PDB file of C-alpha atoms in Angstrom:
ATOM      1  CA  MET A  87       5.748  31.537 -28.007  1.00 62.00           C
ATOM      2  CA  THR A  88       2.145  32.045 -28.274  1.00 64.00           C
ATOM      3  CA  HIS A  89      -0.274  32.395 -25.139  1.00 61.00           C
ATOM      4  CA  LYS A  90      -1.842  29.066 -26.037  1.00 59.00           C
ATOM      5  CA  ARG A  91       1.496  27.293 -26.126  1.00 63.00           C
ATOM      6  CA  VAL A  92       2.416  28.634 -22.742  1.00 61.00           C
ATOM      7  CA  VAL A  93      -0.898  27.305 -21.291  1.00 58.00           C
ATOM      8  CA  MET A  94      -0.392  24.030 -22.643  1.00 54.00           C
ATOM      9  CA  ARG A  95       3.395  23.864 -21.503  1.00 61.00           C
ATOM     10  CA  ARG A  96       2.158  24.861 -17.892  1.00 58.00           C
ATOM     11  CA  ALA A  97      -0.678  22.234 -17.925  1.00 59.00           C
ATOM     12  CA  GLY A  98       1.588  19.508 -18.971  1.00 57.00           C
ATOM     13  CA  PRO A  99       3.001  16.958 -16.373  1.00 55.00           C
ATOM     14  CA  PRO A 100       4.285  18.153 -13.017  1.00 55.00           C
ATOM     15  CA  SER A 101       7.695  19.584 -12.823  1.00 58.00           C
ATOM     16  CA  ALA A 102       9.852  20.287  -9.784  1.00 58.00           C
ATOM     17  CA  HIS A 103      11.312  23.289 -11.666  1.00 75.00           C
ATOM     18  CA  ARG A 104       8.182  24.896 -12.692  1.00 86.00           C
ATOM     19  CA  PRO A 105       7.134  27.525 -10.064  1.00 92.00           C
ATOM     20  CA  VAL A 106       3.665  28.473  -9.060  1.00 93.00           C
ATOM     21  CA  MET A 107       3.135  32.061 -10.364  1.00 95.00           C
ATOM     22  CA  ILE A 108       0.855  34.481  -8.764  1.00 96.00           C
ATOM     23  CA  ALA A 109       0.306  38.144 -10.531  1.00 98.00           C
ATOM     24  CA  ILE A 110      -0.875  41.061  -8.361  1.00 98.00           C
ATOM     25  CA  ALA A 111      -1.818  43.860 -10.584  1.00 98.00           C
ATOM     26  CA  GLY A 112      -3.072  47.351  -9.575  1.00 98.00           C
ATOM     27  CA  ASP A 113      -2.547  51.201 -10.069  1.00 97.00           C
ATOM     28  CA  SER A 114       0.177  52.972  -8.421  1.00 96.00           C
ATOM     29  CA  ALA A 115       0.016  52.605  -4.410  1.00 95.00           C
ATOM     30  CA  ALA A 116      -2.950  50.328  -4.544  1.00 96.00           C
ATOM     31  CA  GLY A 117      -1.225  48.115  -1.724  1.00 94.00           C
ATOM     32  CA  LYS A 118       0.502  45.482  -4.315  1.00 96.00           C
ATOM     33  CA  THR A 119       3.857  45.899  -2.214  1.00 94.00           C
ATOM     34  CA  THR A 120       2.048  45.437   1.284  1.00 94.00           C
ATOM     35  CA  LEU A 121       0.117  42.445   0.155  1.00 95.00           C
ATOM     36  CA  THR A 122       3.298  40.880  -1.309  1.00 96.00           C
ATOM     37  CA  ARG A 123       5.607  41.529   1.664  1.00 94.00           C
ATOM     38  CA  GLY A 124       3.467  39.695   4.055  1.00 93.00           C
ATOM     39  CA  LEU A 125       3.365  36.630   1.772  1.00 94.00           C
ATOM     40  CA  LEU A 126       7.151  36.728   1.200  1.00 94.00           C
ATOM     41  CA  ALA A 127       7.691  36.799   4.899  1.00 92.00           C
ATOM     42  CA  ALA A 128       5.205  33.717   5.480  1.00 90.00           C
ATOM     43  CA  ILE A 129       6.740  31.243   3.129  1.00 90.00           C
ATOM     44  CA  GLY A 130      10.429  32.647   3.443  1.00 90.00           C
ATOM     45  CA  SER A 131      12.956  33.903   0.807  1.00 88.00           C
ATOM     46  CA  ASP A 132      14.398  30.122   0.399  1.00 90.00           C
ATOM     47  CA  ASN A 133      10.817  29.156  -1.151  1.00 91.00           C
ATOM     48  CA  ILE A 134       9.313  32.422  -2.642  1.00 94.00           C
ATOM     49  CA  SER A 135      10.670  35.318  -4.670  1.00 95.00           C
ATOM     50  CA  SER A 136       8.852  38.296  -6.278  1.00 97.00           C
ATOM     51  CA  ILE A 137       9.657  40.567  -9.209  1.00 96.00           C
ATOM     52  CA  CYS A 138       8.135  44.001  -9.727  1.00 97.00           C
ATOM     53  CA  VAL A 139       7.398  44.415 -13.412  1.00 97.00           C
ATOM     54  CA  ASP A 140       7.607  48.156 -13.123  1.00 96.00           C
ATOM     55  CA  ASP A 141      11.249  47.496 -13.462  1.00 97.00           C
ATOM     56  CA  TYR A 142      10.519  47.272 -17.354  1.00 97.00           C
ATOM     57  CA  HIS A 143      10.132  50.958 -17.710  1.00 96.00           C
ATOM     58  CA  ARG A 144      11.986  52.330 -20.963  1.00 96.00           C
ATOM     59  CA  PHE A 145      12.902  55.700 -19.642  1.00 95.00           C
ATOM     60  CA  ASP A 146      14.200  57.172 -16.284  1.00 93.00           C
ATOM     61  CA  ARG A 147      12.523  59.913 -14.333  1.00 91.00           C
ATOM     62  CA  GLN A 148      14.263  62.761 -16.409  1.00 92.00           C
ATOM     63  CA  GLN A 149      13.707  61.309 -19.580  1.00 94.00           C
ATOM     64  CA  ARG A 150      10.192  60.845 -18.900  1.00 92.00           C
ATOM     65  CA  LYS A 151       9.609  64.730 -18.228  1.00 87.00           C
ATOM     66  CA  GLY A 152       9.833  65.263 -21.844  1.00 87.00           C
ATOM     67  CA  LEU A 153       7.388  62.533 -23.229  1.00 90.00           C
ATOM     68  CA  PRO A 154       3.748  62.596 -23.823  1.00 91.00           C
ATOM     69  CA  PHE A 155       2.747  59.536 -21.601  1.00 92.00           C
ATOM     70  CA  THR A 156       3.440  58.056 -18.309  1.00 95.00           C
ATOM     71  CA  PRO A 157       4.868  54.920 -16.798  1.00 95.00           C
ATOM     72  CA  LEU A 158       1.305  53.470 -16.958  1.00 97.00           C
ATOM     73  CA  ASN A 159       1.352  53.582 -20.657  1.00 97.00           C
ATOM     74  CA  PRO A 160       2.631  50.235 -22.405  1.00 97.00           C
ATOM     75  CA  ALA A 161       4.507  52.477 -24.755  1.00 96.00           C
ATOM     76  CA  CYS A 162       6.828  53.520 -21.650  1.00 96.00           C
ATOM     77  CA  ASN A 163       7.761  50.000 -20.946  1.00 97.00           C
ATOM     78  CA  TYR A 164       9.466  47.243 -22.598  1.00 97.00           C
ATOM     79  CA  MET A 165       6.480  45.036 -22.747  1.00 97.00           C
ATOM     80  CA  GLU A 166       7.935  42.447 -25.054  1.00 97.00           C
ATOM     81  CA  ILE A 167      11.012  41.854 -22.968  1.00 97.00           C
ATOM     82  CA  MET A 168       8.678  41.558 -19.863  1.00 97.00           C
ATOM     83  CA  GLU A 169       6.571  38.949 -21.676  1.00 97.00           C
ATOM     84  CA  GLN A 170       9.826  36.915 -22.721  1.00 96.00           C
ATOM     85  CA  HIS A 171      10.826  36.887 -19.207  1.00 97.00           C
ATOM     86  CA  LEU A 172       7.553  35.857 -17.622  1.00 97.00           C
ATOM     87  CA  GLN A 173       7.595  32.921 -19.787  1.00 95.00           C
ATOM     88  CA  LEU A 174      11.008  31.989 -18.940  1.00 95.00           C
ATOM     89  CA  LEU A 175      10.197  32.265 -15.158  1.00 96.00           C
ATOM     90  CA  ALA A 176       6.841  30.104 -15.680  1.00 94.00           C
ATOM     91  CA  MET A 177       8.977  27.480 -16.902  1.00 92.00           C
ATOM     92  CA  GLY A 178      11.691  27.942 -13.935  1.00 93.00           C
ATOM     93  CA  GLU A 179      14.148  29.618 -15.736  1.00 95.00           C
ATOM     94  CA  PRO A 180      16.366  32.553 -14.530  1.00 96.00           C
ATOM     95  CA  ILE A 181      16.301  35.831 -16.143  1.00 97.00           C
ATOM     96  CA  LEU A 182      18.554  39.134 -16.195  1.00 97.00           C
ATOM     97  CA  LYS A 183      15.919  41.619 -14.681  1.00 97.00           C
ATOM     98  CA  PRO A 184      16.279  45.134 -15.493  1.00 97.00           C
ATOM     99  CA  VAL A 185      16.124  47.445 -12.425  1.00 97.00           C
ATOM    100  CA  TYR A 186      14.152  50.855 -11.915  1.00 96.00           C
ATOM    101  CA  ASN A 187      15.267  52.580  -8.926  1.00 94.00           C
ATOM    102  CA  HIS A 188      12.074  54.232  -7.246  1.00 87.00           C
ATOM    103  CA  HIS A 189      13.988  56.408  -5.023  1.00 87.00           C
ATOM    104  CA  THR A 190      16.223  58.021  -7.503  1.00 90.00           C
ATOM    105  CA  GLY A 191      14.390  57.589 -10.933  1.00 90.00           C
ATOM    106  CA  ASN A 192      17.388  55.925 -12.303  1.00 94.00           C
ATOM    107  CA  LEU A 193      17.701  52.684 -14.383  1.00 96.00           C
ATOM    108  CA  ASP A 194      20.146  50.640 -12.408  1.00 97.00           C
ATOM    109  CA  ARG A 195      22.191  47.667 -13.496  1.00 97.00           C
ATOM    110  CA  PRO A 196      20.325  44.506 -14.332  1.00 97.00           C
ATOM    111  CA  VAL A 197      20.325  41.628 -11.712  1.00 97.00           C
ATOM    112  CA  LEU A 198      20.152  37.792 -12.073  1.00 98.00           C
ATOM    113  CA  PHE A 199      16.755  36.695 -10.693  1.00 97.00           C
ATOM    114  CA  GLU A 200      16.106  33.195 -10.238  1.00 95.00           C
ATOM    115  CA  PRO A 201      12.631  31.883  -9.571  1.00 95.00           C
ATOM    116  CA  ARG A 202      11.771  29.865  -6.313  1.00 94.00           C
ATOM    117  CA  ASP A 203       9.116  27.425  -5.803  1.00 92.00           C
ATOM    118  CA  TYR A 204       6.630  30.428  -5.818  1.00 94.00           C
ATOM    119  CA  VAL A 205       6.720  33.556  -7.502  1.00 97.00           C
ATOM    120  CA  ILE A 206       4.825  36.644  -7.196  1.00 97.00           C
ATOM    121  CA  VAL A 207       4.841  39.091 -10.025  1.00 98.00           C
ATOM    122  CA  GLU A 208       3.468  42.603  -8.956  1.00 97.00           C
ATOM    123  CA  GLY A 209       2.874  45.891 -10.769  1.00 97.00           C
ATOM    124  CA  LEU A 210       1.222  48.148 -13.007  1.00 97.00           C
ATOM    125  CA  LEU A 211       0.676  45.804 -16.247  1.00 98.00           C
ATOM    126  CA  PRO A 212       1.343  42.288 -15.512  1.00 98.00           C
ATOM    127  CA  LEU A 213      -1.997  41.206 -16.889  1.00 98.00           C
ATOM    128  CA  HIS A 214      -2.005  43.537 -19.952  1.00 97.00           C
ATOM    129  CA  SER A 215      -1.554  40.874 -22.832  1.00 96.00           C
ATOM    130  CA  ARG A 216      -2.972  37.321 -23.265  1.00 95.00           C
ATOM    131  CA  LEU A 217       0.806  36.124 -23.305  1.00 95.00           C
ATOM    132  CA  SER A 218       1.559  37.618 -19.954  1.00 96.00           C
ATOM    133  CA  ARG A 219      -1.860  36.145 -18.326  1.00 96.00           C
ATOM    134  CA  ALA A 220      -0.987  32.923 -19.655  1.00 95.00           C
ATOM    135  CA  CYS A 221       1.931  32.592 -17.522  1.00 95.00           C
ATOM    136  CA  PHE A 222       0.156  32.833 -13.959  1.00 96.00           C
ATOM    137  CA  ASP A 223      -1.652  30.287 -11.925  1.00 93.00           C
ATOM    138  CA  LEU A 224      -3.589  32.784 -10.242  1.00 95.00           C
ATOM    139  CA  SER A 225      -3.988  36.388 -11.130  1.00 97.00           C
ATOM    140  CA  VAL A 226      -5.006  39.126  -8.540  1.00 98.00           C
ATOM    141  CA  TYR A 227      -6.372  42.791  -9.069  1.00 98.00           C
ATOM    142  CA  LEU A 228      -6.336  45.285  -6.297  1.00 98.00           C
ATOM    143  CA  ASP A 229      -9.118  47.891  -6.798  1.00 97.00           C
ATOM    144  CA  PRO A 230      -9.165  50.436  -3.884  1.00 95.00           C
ATOM    145  CA  PRO A 231     -11.529  53.124  -4.059  1.00 93.00           C
ATOM    146  CA  GLU A 232      -9.619  56.166  -5.803  1.00 94.00           C
ATOM    147  CA  PRO A 233      -9.763  58.586  -2.638  1.00 92.00           C
ATOM    148  CA  THR A 234      -8.268  55.758  -0.584  1.00 91.00           C
ATOM    149  CA  ARG A 235      -5.630  55.128  -3.254  1.00 94.00           C
ATOM    150  CA  TYR A 236      -4.837  58.835  -3.615  1.00 95.00           C
ATOM    151  CA  ALA A 237      -4.367  59.206   0.080  1.00 92.00           C
ATOM    152  CA  TRP A 238      -2.122  56.022  -0.053  1.00 92.00           C
ATOM    153  CA  LYS A 239      -0.077  57.346  -2.800  1.00 95.00           C
ATOM    154  CA  ILE A 240       0.256  61.040  -1.212  1.00 95.00           C
ATOM    155  CA  LYS A 241       1.346  59.584   2.043  1.00 92.00           C
ATOM    156  CA  ARG A 242       4.162  56.950   0.268  1.00 92.00           C
ATOM    157  CA  ASP A 243       5.516  59.340  -2.267  1.00 91.00           C
ATOM    158  CA  THR A 244       6.020  62.252   0.182  1.00 93.00           C
ATOM    159  CA  ARG A 245       7.515  60.237   2.878  1.00 90.00           C
ATOM    160  CA  ASP A 246       9.550  57.580   0.927  1.00 86.00           C
ATOM    161  CA  ARG A 247      10.195  59.421  -2.655  1.00 84.00           C
ATOM    162  CA  GLY A 248      10.907  62.996  -1.893  1.00 83.00           C
ATOM    163  CA  TYR A 249       7.841  64.166  -3.427  1.00 88.00           C
ATOM    164  CA  SER A 250       5.720  67.300  -2.349  1.00 94.00           C
ATOM    165  CA  GLU A 251       1.880  66.703  -2.005  1.00 94.00           C
ATOM    166  CA  GLU A 252       1.354  69.079  -4.709  1.00 95.00           C
ATOM    167  CA  GLN A 253       3.704  67.279  -7.110  1.00 93.00           C
ATOM    168  CA  VAL A 254       1.928  63.871  -6.298  1.00 94.00           C
ATOM    169  CA  ARG A 255      -1.579  65.289  -6.868  1.00 96.00           C
ATOM    170  CA  ASP A 256      -0.341  66.824 -10.203  1.00 94.00           C
ATOM    171  CA  ASP A 257       0.950  63.399 -11.139  1.00 93.00           C
ATOM    172  CA  LEU A 258      -2.082  61.689 -10.191  1.00 95.00           C
ATOM    173  CA  HIS A 259      -4.029  64.050 -12.352  1.00 95.00           C
ATOM    174  CA  ARG A 260      -1.787  63.626 -15.247  1.00 94.00           C
ATOM    175  CA  ARG A 261      -1.945  59.721 -15.024  1.00 95.00           C
ATOM    176  CA  GLU A 262      -5.547  59.311 -14.732  1.00 97.00           C
ATOM    177  CA  PRO A 263      -6.230  58.916 -18.555  1.00 96.00           C
ATOM    178  CA  GLU A 264      -3.954  56.265 -18.544  1.00 97.00           C
ATOM    179  CA  SER A 265      -5.169  54.546 -15.543  1.00 97.00           C
ATOM    180  CA  ALA A 266      -8.436  54.525 -17.184  1.00 97.00           C
ATOM    181  CA  ALA A 267      -6.976  53.211 -20.629  1.00 97.00           C
ATOM    182  CA  PHE A 268      -4.528  50.778 -19.440  1.00 98.00           C
ATOM    183  CA  ILE A 269      -4.606  49.880 -15.782  1.00 98.00           C
ATOM    184  CA  ARG A 270      -8.264  49.662 -14.721  1.00 97.00           C
ATOM    185  CA  PRO A 271      -9.172  47.382 -17.742  1.00 97.00           C
ATOM    186  CA  GLN A 272      -6.950  44.694 -16.041  1.00 98.00           C
ATOM    187  CA  ARG A 273      -9.588  44.176 -13.424  1.00 97.00           C
ATOM    188  CA  ALA A 274     -11.466  42.311 -15.968  1.00 96.00           C
ATOM    189  CA  TRP A 275      -8.894  39.549 -16.356  1.00 97.00           C
ATOM    190  CA  ALA A 276      -8.122  38.792 -12.717  1.00 97.00           C
ATOM    191  CA  ASP A 277      -9.392  35.480 -11.029  1.00 96.00           C
ATOM    192  CA  VAL A 278      -9.523  37.605  -7.652  1.00 97.00           C
ATOM    193  CA  VAL A 279     -10.469  41.005  -7.309  1.00 97.00           C
ATOM    194  CA  VAL A 280      -9.803  42.747  -3.862  1.00 97.00           C
ATOM    195  CA  ARG A 281     -11.082  46.113  -2.699  1.00 96.00           C
ATOM    196  CA  PHE A 282     -10.012  47.453   0.984  1.00 94.00           C
ATOM    197  CA  ALA A 283     -12.480  50.163   1.725  1.00 91.00           C
ATOM    198  CA  PRO A 284     -14.505  51.403   4.463  1.00 81.00           C
ATOM    199  CA  ILE A 285     -18.105  50.136   5.492  1.00 75.00           C
ATOM    200  CA  GLN A 286     -19.630  53.516   6.134  1.00 69.00           C
ATOM    201  CA  GLU A 287     -22.800  51.872   7.936  1.00 63.00           C
ATOM    202  CA  ARG A 288     -20.653  50.417  10.259  1.00 66.00           C
ATOM    203  CA  GLY A 289     -19.045  53.500  11.125  1.00 66.00           C
ATOM    204  CA  GLU A 290     -15.686  52.889   9.543  1.00 70.00           C
ATOM    205  CA  VAL A 291     -13.749  56.008   8.137  1.00 68.00           C
ATOM    206  CA  GLU A 292     -11.211  56.267   5.524  1.00 65.00           C
ATOM    207  CA  ALA A 293      -8.514  57.109   8.087  1.00 61.00           C
ATOM    208  CA  GLY A 294      -9.037  53.921   9.977  1.00 71.00           C
ATOM    209  CA  LEU A 295      -8.540  50.422   9.137  1.00 76.00           C
ATOM    210  CA  LEU A 296     -10.416  49.225   6.047  1.00 90.00           C
ATOM    211  CA  SER A 297     -12.672  46.070   5.301  1.00 94.00           C
ATOM    212  CA  ALA A 298     -12.041  43.899   2.560  1.00 95.00           C
ATOM    213  CA  THR A 299     -14.220  42.739  -0.076  1.00 94.00           C
ATOM    214  CA  VAL A 300     -12.622  39.781  -2.075  1.00 95.00           C
ATOM    215  CA  LEU A 301     -14.394  38.815  -5.384  1.00 96.00           C
ATOM    216  CA  LEU A 302     -13.679  34.938  -6.116  1.00 95.00           C
ATOM    217  CA  ARG A 303     -14.345  34.473  -9.990  1.00 95.00           C
ATOM    218  CA  PRO A 304     -15.156  31.000 -11.458  1.00 93.00           C
ATOM    219  CA  THR A 305     -11.924  31.292 -13.626  1.00 93.00           C
ATOM    220  CA  ALA A 306      -9.948  29.493 -10.752  1.00 91.00           C
ATOM    221  CA  PRO A 307     -10.368  26.959  -8.137  1.00 88.00           C
ATOM    222  CA  HIS A 308     -10.990  28.765  -5.024  1.00 87.00           C
ATOM    223  CA  PRO A 309     -10.527  27.140  -1.479  1.00 83.00           C
ATOM    224  CA  ASP A 310     -13.542  25.573   0.038  1.00 83.00           C
ATOM    225  CA  LEU A 311     -14.389  27.908   3.162  1.00 84.00           C
ATOM    226  CA  THR A 312     -17.792  26.403   3.969  1.00 83.00           C
ATOM    227  CA  GLY A 313     -16.314  24.898   7.217  1.00 84.00           C
ATOM    228  CA  ILE A 314     -15.219  28.278   8.188  1.00 85.00           C
ATOM    229  CA  LEU A 315     -18.108  30.507   7.122  1.00 85.00           C
ATOM    230  CA  THR A 316     -20.292  29.509  10.136  1.00 84.00           C
ATOM    231  CA  ALA A 317     -22.883  31.559  11.913  1.00 83.00           C
ATOM    232  CA  ASP A 318     -20.175  32.090  14.599  1.00 83.00           C
ATOM    233  CA  ALA A 319     -17.822  33.605  12.288  1.00 86.00           C
ATOM    234  CA  ARG A 320     -20.319  35.968  10.609  1.00 87.00           C
ATOM    235  CA  GLU A 321     -19.346  38.995  12.652  1.00 87.00           C
ATOM    236  CA  ALA A 322     -15.673  38.768  11.132  1.00 90.00           C
ATOM    237  CA  ILE A 323     -16.301  37.177   7.570  1.00 92.00           C
ATOM    238  CA  HIS A 324     -19.294  36.100   5.481  1.00 90.00           C
ATOM    239  CA  LEU A 325     -19.778  34.982   1.872  1.00 90.00           C
ATOM    240  CA  LYS A 326     -22.640  36.390  -0.424  1.00 90.00           C
ATOM    241  CA  LEU A 327     -23.644  35.998  -4.059  1.00 90.00           C
ATOM    242  CA  ALA A 328     -23.187  39.400  -5.690  1.00 90.00           C
ATOM    243  CA  ARG A 329     -23.055  40.713  -9.432  1.00 92.00           C
ATOM    244  CA  ASP A 330     -19.850  41.575 -10.925  1.00 91.00           C
ATOM    245  CA  ASP A 331     -19.133  44.553 -13.054  1.00 87.00           C
ATOM    246  CA  ASP A 332     -20.246  42.660 -16.041  1.00 86.00           C
ATOM    247  CA  GLY A 333     -23.292  41.739 -14.723  1.00 89.00           C
ATOM    248  CA  LYS A 334     -22.560  37.918 -13.946  1.00 88.00           C
ATOM    249  CA  PRO A 335     -22.760  36.573 -10.594  1.00 91.00           C
ATOM    250  CA  VAL A 336     -19.711  36.139  -8.598  1.00 94.00           C
ATOM    251  CA  ASP A 337     -18.727  35.033  -4.868  1.00 93.00           C
ATOM    252  CA  ALA A 338     -18.097  38.016  -2.742  1.00 94.00           C
ATOM    253  CA  LEU A 339     -16.221  37.570   0.434  1.00 93.00           C
ATOM    254  CA  HIS A 340     -16.421  40.304   2.965  1.00 92.00           C
ATOM    255  CA  VAL A 341     -13.923  40.670   5.913  1.00 93.00           C
ATOM    256  CA  HIS A 342     -14.789  43.135   8.525  1.00 92.00           C
ATOM    257  CA  ALA A 343     -12.421  45.512  10.150  1.00 90.00           C
ATOM    258  CA  TYR A 344     -15.027  46.335  12.756  1.00 87.00           C
ATOM    259  CA  ALA A 345     -15.171  42.680  14.076  1.00 88.00           C
ATOM    260  CA  HIS A 346     -13.682  42.025  17.400  1.00 88.00           C
ATOM    261  CA  ARG A 347      -9.959  40.892  17.225  1.00 86.00           C
ATOM    262  CA  GLU A 348     -10.756  37.550  18.951  1.00 87.00           C
ATOM    263  CA  LYS A 349     -13.503  36.680  16.482  1.00 88.00           C
ATOM    264  CA  THR A 350     -11.103  37.335  13.411  1.00 90.00           C
ATOM    265  CA  ARG A 351      -8.226  35.641  15.029  1.00 88.00           C
ATOM    266  CA  GLN A 352     -10.467  32.506  15.218  1.00 88.00           C
ATOM    267  CA  VAL A 353     -11.408  32.708  11.611  1.00 89.00           C
ATOM    268  CA  GLU A 354      -7.718  33.273  10.763  1.00 90.00           C
ATOM    269  CA  GLU A 355      -6.605  30.110  12.911  1.00 89.00           C
ATOM    270  CA  ALA A 356      -9.314  28.019  11.228  1.00 87.00           C
ATOM    271  CA  ILE A 357      -8.006  29.093   7.724  1.00 87.00           C
ATOM    272  CA  TRP A 358      -4.534  28.288   8.634  1.00 86.00           C
ATOM    273  CA  ALA A 359      -5.550  24.962  10.276  1.00 85.00           C
ATOM    274  CA  GLY A 360      -7.064  24.151   6.973  1.00 81.00           C
ATOM    275  CA  LEU A 361      -3.810  24.391   5.187  1.00 80.00           C
ATOM    276  CA  GLY A 362      -2.503  21.463   7.254  1.00 79.00           C
ATOM    277  CA  ILE A 363       0.883  22.726   7.900  1.00 77.00           C
ATOM    278  CA  GLY A 364       1.272  22.092  11.458  1.00 76.00           C
ATOM    279  CA  GLN A 365       2.891  25.340  12.045  1.00 81.00           C
ATOM    280  CA  ASP A 366       1.982  28.415  14.238  1.00 85.00           C
ATOM    281  CA  LEU A 367       0.151  31.032  12.152  1.00 87.00           C
ATOM    282  CA  PRO A 368       2.840  33.478  10.530  1.00 87.00           C
ATOM    283  CA  ASP A 369       3.126  36.900  12.575  1.00 86.00           C
ATOM    284  CA  SER A 370       3.759  38.514   9.206  1.00 88.00           C
ATOM    285  CA  LEU A 371       0.200  38.478   7.895  1.00 92.00           C
ATOM    286  CA  GLY A 372      -1.864  41.569   8.193  1.00 92.00           C
ATOM    287  CA  VAL A 373       1.303  44.055   8.930  1.00 91.00           C
ATOM    288  CA  ILE A 374       1.270  47.424   7.355  1.00 89.00           C
ATOM    289  CA  ASP A 375       4.424  49.394   7.130  1.00 81.00           C
ATOM    290  CA  GLY A 376       5.920  47.127   9.894  1.00 79.00           C
ATOM    291  CA  GLU A 377       3.752  48.425  12.609  1.00 77.00           C
ATOM    292  CA  VAL A 378      -0.054  48.770  11.843  1.00 85.00           C
ATOM    293  CA  ARG A 379      -2.022  45.453  11.891  1.00 88.00           C
ATOM    294  CA  SER A 380      -5.022  44.783   9.532  1.00 91.00           C
ATOM    295  CA  GLU A 381      -7.049  41.690  10.259  1.00 92.00           C
ATOM    296  CA  PRO A 382      -8.860  41.973   6.836  1.00 93.00           C
ATOM    297  CA  LEU A 383      -5.610  41.943   5.243  1.00 95.00           C
ATOM    298  CA  ALA A 384      -4.207  38.987   7.168  1.00 93.00           C
ATOM    299  CA  VAL A 385      -7.416  36.968   6.108  1.00 93.00           C
ATOM    300  CA  VAL A 386      -6.754  38.173   2.358  1.00 95.00           C
ATOM    301  CA  GLN A 387      -3.011  36.965   2.529  1.00 95.00           C
ATOM    302  CA  LEU A 388      -4.240  33.628   4.182  1.00 92.00           C
ATOM    303  CA  ILE A 389      -6.461  32.943   1.133  1.00 92.00           C
ATOM    304  CA  PHE A 390      -3.934  33.579  -1.238  1.00 94.00           C
ATOM    305  CA  LEU A 391      -1.474  31.011   0.811  1.00 90.00           C
ATOM    306  CA  TYR A 392      -4.460  28.651   0.303  1.00 88.00           C
ATOM    307  CA  HIS A 393      -4.225  29.252  -3.591  1.00 89.00           C
ATOM    308  CA  LEU A 394      -0.444  28.748  -3.529  1.00 88.00           C
ATOM    309  CA  LEU A 395      -0.879  25.345  -1.575  1.00 82.00           C
ATOM    310  CA  LEU A 396      -3.778  24.183  -3.937  1.00 81.00           C
ATOM    311  CA  ALA A 397      -1.575  24.988  -6.961  1.00 81.00           C
ATOM    312  CA  ARG A 398       1.611  23.335  -5.556  1.00 78.00           C
ATOM    313  CA  ARG A 399      -0.285  20.245  -4.357  1.00 73.00           C
ATOM    314  CA  SER A 400      -1.521  19.741  -7.912  1.00 69.00           C
ATOM    315  CA  GLN A 401       2.151  19.482  -8.694  1.00 67.00           C
ATOM    316  CA  GLY A 402       2.567  16.832  -6.165  1.00 65.00           C
ATOM    317  CA  ARG A 403       4.316  19.130  -3.533  1.00 64.00           C
ATOM    318  CA  ASP A 404       3.478  20.969  -0.482  1.00 63.00           C
ATOM    319  CA  LEU A 405       3.616  24.660   0.765  1.00 61.00           C
ATOM    320  CA  PRO A 406       6.679  25.513   2.918  1.00 64.00           C
ATOM    321  CA  VAL A 407       6.425  28.079   5.645  1.00 64.00           C
ATOM    322  CA  ALA A 408       9.083  30.288   7.133  1.00 64.00           C
ATOM    323  CA  PRO A 409      10.407  29.067  10.471  1.00 57.00           C
TER     324      PRO A 409
END
């Protein structure tokens, strides 16, 4: 099926079987799983499911040692199968999903994956082709500064995947040409670009909690935050007109890590109240590694919940929330 036919089918009459699909793309250790985890916990496993397209690697870790490319290269992945599966999921159909085991580096047995009302697709290459991009209601690219991402990857891979710091740094160096060739170009296709980074003039440092800059491109209908972005909220969050990488104007939402917790909490409660769900704000939002809390992350996740609600209401249904 061509990307145009996918777009036309998804733009057709609302269907109870067709899920809302959101893509979260970014380089290794850009924060995709952390962002996804909070959304999954907020909505609940009965209503939302997630898939990582890194499972479509062609080769296991041992086989890749003799290859001239890395997993960031489309040639190292079953891209056609990934596209086929995304089309099926976009129409509400189940798939038999491959499994790449990040802990062992092996390709495990495939598993049945059934889409819920909402599906988050995260990974290295979900926005690589026009056909895959046509499957999503919203596309997101995570764009942390490279020093920040390097630090996150070193911490994760040494703690969770058994690598030494030297091995991780060597791998980052080897991957850099393909990051530039295949991963970072996806930024141009995202409806929303998110960067967690320190605001140095405010005294923020790399090791601390990071503020967020959210570029809201006009390629998607974004939530109306005018009632929230008041002068009282400016310490925690504000919106300004900026220039995107291509020179075009874009709305840039800034969420400040240095703001007082009470002020940011008021903003979060206001965004949550605007959803009209009538339940308490989920505790899962803003949580990093199960212990640290980031208010900018919580606000970003709330904005994506807003997007999911807007998309679902366009189909005549509402956003469920985990009890």
